[in-house]
Coordinates of C-alpha atoms in Angstrom, one line a residue:
Chain A
M56 CA 68.8 91.4 14.1
K57 CA 66.6 89.6 16.6
M58 CA 63.7 89.6 14.2
K59 CA 65.9 88.2 11.5
Q60 CA 66.9 85.4 13.8
I61 CA 63.3 84.6 14.7
S62 CA 62.2 84.6 11.1
A63 CA 65.1 82.4 10.2
V64 CA 64.0 80.0 12.9
I65 CA 60.5 80.1 11.7
I66 CA 61.6 79.5 8.1
A67 CA 63.8 76.6 9.2
M68 CA 60.9 75.1 11.2
G69 CA 58.7 75.6 8.3
L70 CA 61.1 73.8 6.0
V71 CA 61.5 71.0 8.5
F72 CA 57.7 70.7 8.7
L73 CA 57.4 70.8 4.9
F74 CA 60.0 68.2 4.4
S75 CA 58.8 66.0 7.1
C76 CA 55.3 66.1 5.6
K77 CA 56.6 65.3 2.1
G78 CA 58.6 62.4 3.5
K79 CA 55.6 60.9 5.1
P80 CA 53.1 59.2 2.8
K81 CA 49.5 60.3 3.4
D82 CA 47.2 58.0 5.3
S83 CA 45.0 57.7 2.2
E84 CA 47.9 56.5 0.2
L85 CA 49.0 54.0 2.9
Q86 CA 45.4 52.9 3.2
A87 CA 45.3 52.1 -0.6
K88 CA 48.6 50.2 -0.5
V89 CA 47.6 48.2 2.5
T90 CA 44.2 47.5 1.2
E91 CA 45.6 46.3 -2.1
K92 CA 47.9 43.9 -0.3
L93 CA 45.2 42.6 2.0
N94 CA 43.2 41.5 -1.0
A95 CA 45.1 38.3 -0.5
V96 CA 43.5 37.7 2.9
P97 CA 39.7 37.8 2.4
G98 CA 37.6 39.1 5.3
V99 CA 40.2 41.6 6.6
T100 CA 39.8 45.4 6.4
A101 CA 42.3 48.1 7.3
E102 CA 42.0 51.6 8.7
T103 CA 44.9 54.0 8.7
K104 CA 45.4 56.9 10.9
D105 CA 48.7 58.8 11.3
G106 CA 50.6 55.9 9.8
V107 CA 49.1 53.4 12.2
V108 CA 47.2 50.6 10.5
T109 CA 44.4 48.9 12.4
L110 CA 43.3 45.6 11.0
S111 CA 39.9 44.2 11.7
G112 CA 37.7 41.5 10.4
S113 CA 37.4 37.7 10.8
V114 CA 39.6 34.9 9.4
T115 CA 39.4 31.2 9.8
D116 CA 42.9 30.5 11.2
E117 CA 45.8 32.0 13.1
A118 CA 48.1 31.9 10.0
A119 CA 45.8 34.2 8.0
K120 CA 45.7 36.6 10.9
S121 CA 49.5 36.8 11.2
S122 CA 50.1 37.0 7.5
A123 CA 47.7 39.9 7.2
E124 CA 49.6 41.7 10.0
E125 CA 52.9 40.9 8.3
M126 CA 51.7 42.3 4.9
A127 CA 50.5 45.5 6.6
K128 CA 53.8 45.9 8.5
L129 CA 55.9 45.4 5.4
T130 CA 54.0 48.2 3.6
E131 CA 56.3 51.2 3.2
G132 CA 55.4 54.1 5.5
V133 CA 53.4 52.1 8.0
K134 CA 54.6 53.0 11.5
S135 CA 52.8 50.2 13.4
V136 CA 50.0 47.8 13.1
T137 CA 47.2 47.1 15.5
N138 CA 45.9 43.6 14.8
N139 CA 42.2 43.3 15.9
I140 CA 41.5 40.4 13.5
V141 CA 39.3 37.8 15.1
V142 CA 40.1 34.1 14.4
A143 CA 36.8 32.2 14.1
P144 CA 37.2 28.6 12.8
P145 CA 34.6 27.7 10.2
P146 CA 31.5 26.1 11.7
V147 CA 31.8 22.3 11.6
T148 CA 29.3 21.2 9.0
A149 CA 27.4 18.1 10.2
P150 CA 27.7 15.3 7.8
P151 CA 24.5 14.6 5.8
P152 CA 22.1 12.3 7.6
P153 CA 22.4 8.6 6.6
A154 CA 20.2 7.3 3.8
V155 CA 17.6 5.1 5.4
T156 CA 15.6 2.5 3.4
A157 CA 11.8 2.9 3.4
D158 CA 9.9 0.2 5.3
D159 CA 8.5 -1.7 2.2
P160 CA 11.8 -2.4 0.4
L161 CA 13.4 -2.9 3.9
R162 CA 10.8 -5.6 4.7
T163 CA 11.4 -7.4 1.4
G164 CA 15.2 -7.2 2.0
V165 CA 14.8 -8.5 5.6
E166 CA 12.6 -11.4 4.4
A167 CA 15.1 -12.5 1.8
I168 CA 17.9 -12.6 4.4
I169 CA 16.1 -13.9 7.4
K170 CA 14.6 -17.0 5.7
D171 CA 17.9 -18.8 6.0
F172 CA 18.2 -18.1 9.7
Q173 CA 16.2 -20.7 11.6
G174 CA 14.8 -19.7 15.0
V175 CA 14.9 -15.9 14.3
Q176 CA 12.1 -13.5 13.5
A177 CA 12.4 -10.0 12.4
T178 CA 9.9 -7.1 12.0
V179 CA 10.3 -3.7 10.4
E180 CA 8.8 -0.5 11.7
D181 CA 9.8 3.1 10.9
G182 CA 13.1 1.9 9.5
V183 CA 14.0 -0.1 12.5
I184 CA 14.6 -3.9 12.2
K185 CA 13.6 -5.7 15.4
V186 CA 15.2 -9.1 15.7
S187 CA 14.1 -11.7 18.2
G188 CA 14.7 -15.4 18.8
E189 CA 17.8 -17.4 19.4
L190 CA 21.0 -17.6 17.4
S191 CA 24.7 -18.5 17.7
A192 CA 27.1 -15.7 18.0
T193 CA 28.7 -16.4 14.6
R194 CA 25.4 -16.7 12.8
W195 CA 24.2 -13.5 14.4
K196 CA 27.3 -11.7 13.2
T197 CA 26.5 -12.9 9.6
L198 CA 22.9 -11.8 10.0
K199 CA 23.8 -8.4 11.4
M200 CA 26.2 -7.8 8.6
A201 CA 23.5 -8.6 6.0
L202 CA 20.9 -6.5 7.8
D203 CA 23.1 -3.5 8.2
G204 CA 23.7 -3.7 4.4
L205 CA 20.0 -3.0 3.9
K206 CA 20.5 0.5 5.3
P207 CA 18.0 0.4 8.2
K208 CA 17.7 3.2 10.7
K209 CA 18.6 0.7 13.5
V210 CA 18.9 -3.0 14.1
D211 CA 17.3 -3.6 17.5
A212 CA 18.4 -7.0 18.9
T213 CA 17.1 -6.6 22.4
G214 CA 14.8 -9.5 21.8
L215 CA 17.6 -11.8 20.6
K216 CA 19.3 -14.4 22.7
I217 CA 22.8 -15.5 21.8
K218 CA 23.3 -19.2 22.3
Chain B
M521 CA 29.5 12.9 19.5
A522 CA 29.7 10.4 22.4
L523 CA 29.0 7.6 19.9
Q524 CA 31.9 8.7 17.8
E525 CA 34.1 8.6 20.9
K526 CA 32.9 5.1 21.8
Y527 CA 33.6 3.8 18.3
K528 CA 36.7 6.0 17.7
E529 CA 39.0 2.9 17.2
L530 CA 36.6 1.6 14.6
I531 CA 36.3 4.9 12.7
D532 CA 40.1 5.4 12.9
A533 CA 40.7 1.9 11.6
A534 CA 38.3 2.5 8.7
K535 CA 40.1 5.8 7.8
S536 CA 43.6 4.4 8.1
A537 CA 42.8 1.3 6.1
G538 CA 41.8 3.5 3.1
T539 CA 38.1 3.0 3.2
K540 CA 36.7 5.0 0.3
N541 CA 33.6 7.3 0.5
L542 CA 33.7 6.8 4.3
Q543 CA 30.7 8.4 5.9
V544 CA 30.1 8.6 9.6
S545 CA 26.9 10.2 10.7
E546 CA 24.4 9.9 13.5
L547 CA 20.7 9.6 13.4
D548 CA 18.5 9.2 16.5
G549 CA 21.2 7.7 18.7
V550 CA 22.6 5.4 16.0
L551 CA 26.0 5.8 14.4
H552 CA 25.9 5.0 10.7
I553 CA 29.2 4.0 9.1
T554 CA 29.3 3.4 5.4
G555 CA 32.1 3.1 2.9
E556 CA 34.0 0.8 0.6
A557 CA 36.8 -1.2 2.1
P558 CA 39.8 -1.9 -0.2
S559 CA 39.5 -5.7 0.6
G560 CA 37.5 -8.3 2.3
T561 CA 40.2 -8.6 4.9
V562 CA 39.7 -4.9 5.8
K563 CA 36.0 -5.4 6.1
D564 CA 36.4 -8.4 8.3
N565 CA 38.9 -6.5 10.5
L566 CA 36.4 -3.6 10.9
W567 CA 33.7 -6.0 11.9
N568 CA 36.1 -7.6 14.5
I569 CA 36.8 -4.2 16.0
Y570 CA 33.1 -3.3 16.1
G571 CA 32.5 -6.7 17.9
K572 CA 35.3 -5.9 20.3
I573 CA 33.7 -2.5 21.3
D574 CA 30.2 -3.8 21.3
P575 CA 30.3 -7.6 22.1
N576 CA 27.8 -9.5 20.0
F577 CA 26.6 -6.3 18.4
L578 CA 23.7 -6.2 20.8
T579 CA 23.6 -2.5 21.8
G580 CA 22.1 -1.5 18.4
D581 CA 23.9 1.9 18.3
V582 CA 25.7 1.2 15.1
V583 CA 24.6 0.3 11.6
M584 CA 27.8 -0.5 9.6
N585 CA 27.4 -0.9 5.8
I586 CA 30.8 -1.7 4.4
N587 CA 31.2 -2.9 0.8
V588 CA 34.3 -4.4 -0.6
A589 CA 36.0 -2.7 -3.5
T590 CA 37.2 -5.9 -5.1
A591 CA 33.6 -7.1 -5.7
V592 CA 33.6 -5.7 -9.2
E593 CA 32.3 -7.0 -12.5
G594 CA 34.3 -10.1 -13.5
A595 CA 35.5 -10.8 -10.0
R596 CA 35.6 -14.3 -8.7
L597 CA 33.3 -14.9 -5.7
K598 CA 33.3 -17.7 -3.2
V599 CA 30.0 -19.1 -2.1
I600 CA 30.0 -18.7 1.7
T601 CA 26.7 -20.4 2.6
E602 CA 26.7 -22.1 5.9
S603 CA 26.7 -25.5 4.3
S604 CA 23.9 -25.7 1.8
N605 CA 23.8 -24.8 -1.9
L606 CA 23.2 -21.3 -3.0
N607 CA 20.1 -20.5 -5.0
I608 CA 20.5 -18.8 -8.3
R609 CA 17.3 -17.1 -9.3
K610 CA 15.8 -15.7 -12.5
G611 CA 15.5 -12.2 -11.0
P612 CA 16.5 -10.2 -8.0
G613 CA 14.1 -11.5 -5.2
T614 CA 13.3 -14.5 -3.2
D615 CA 9.9 -14.6 -5.0
Q616 CA 11.8 -15.3 -8.3
P617 CA 12.1 -18.9 -9.6
I618 CA 15.3 -20.8 -8.9
V619 CA 17.2 -21.4 -12.2
G620 CA 20.3 -23.0 -10.7
K621 CA 22.4 -23.8 -7.7
A622 CA 26.0 -23.1 -6.7
A623 CA 27.6 -25.4 -4.2
H624 CA 29.0 -24.4 -0.8
N625 CA 32.6 -23.1 -1.3
E626 CA 32.2 -23.1 -5.1
T627 CA 33.7 -20.2 -7.0
V628 CA 31.5 -18.2 -9.3
T629 CA 31.9 -15.0 -11.4
L630 CA 30.3 -11.7 -10.7
I631 CA 28.6 -10.3 -13.8
S632 CA 26.9 -7.3 -12.4
K633 CA 25.3 -5.9 -9.2
Q634 CA 21.6 -5.3 -9.5
S635 CA 21.7 -3.8 -6.0
D636 CA 23.9 -4.2 -2.9
Q637 CA 21.9 -7.3 -2.1
W638 CA 21.3 -9.0 -5.5
W639 CA 24.2 -9.8 -7.7
L640 CA 24.0 -11.4 -11.2
I641 CA 26.5 -14.3 -11.2
R642 CA 27.6 -17.1 -13.5
T643 CA 28.8 -20.5 -12.4
D644 CA 31.7 -22.2 -14.2
S645 CA 29.2 -24.7 -15.6
G646 CA 27.4 -21.7 -17.2
E647 CA 24.4 -21.3 -15.0
E648 CA 23.5 -17.6 -14.7
G649 CA 21.2 -15.7 -12.5
Y650 CA 20.7 -13.6 -9.3
S651 CA 22.0 -14.6 -5.9
H652 CA 22.0 -12.8 -2.6
S653 CA 25.3 -11.1 -1.9
Q654 CA 25.4 -12.1 1.8
Y655 CA 26.6 -15.5 0.6
L656 CA 29.2 -14.2 -1.8
K657 CA 32.7 -13.1 -0.9
P658 CA 35.3 -11.8 -3.3
V659 CA 38.3 -14.2 -3.7
E660 CA 41.5 -12.3 -2.8

């Protein structure tokens, strides 16, 4: 009688164990499901152990991190999600350096402009236009606008006096 | 980056005014701003802001090359010489022979742009040749 009871308990436990195993998807299946969903978020990988999904990798913004977590959580059979995704904003790419005119064409350009500005001299060296002399503020503005249009490296007016 | 801070108002104004192909970059301590303003008024306004931040443009930390989008083929241009006539030359360069003149404040037609500096123009009396763009402003 006692043995029967014990064996019944064992059988019952076995059944419970069996069913519970059957009801729980295997980690490998979960892993496949989660991985498939995560294809939508590049740069994120998942690891599944005992129904717990651990997300890792790197994304460019917070929204991608939370959406990956949401996708994993909504996968059937996932108990919980550990989100170890790192948010790293993309490196700020510096704009290309400005195009600077070579000295010879720059000199020709400067000569064509400066000839109409009496009392002002200009030299060109290494892309820098050096202006000297004396000029009214409005005439200097006109000159500066024209010189900047030649795409120099710099317009150095330290030698210029504004009347 | 400090330069971009100093000229933030200028850069923001260029952006909000719809300056096309706006490029802001730094080279050896000079901020280069290039782009195409939608009108001559916008260009003037940008130069006024620049002059406000750097009075008389004397610091030399900015090179601003703003073209005007309305200066296209067929556009009417006003001759903005100080007071004299504008030389019209056979080719693009001050070494080229003078083939005509346009009066101060006269309106001419833009035929094409040989470069940012030299534009091929035609006067209403039919004189045709190259003039320097610093003396030509689109009529708006």
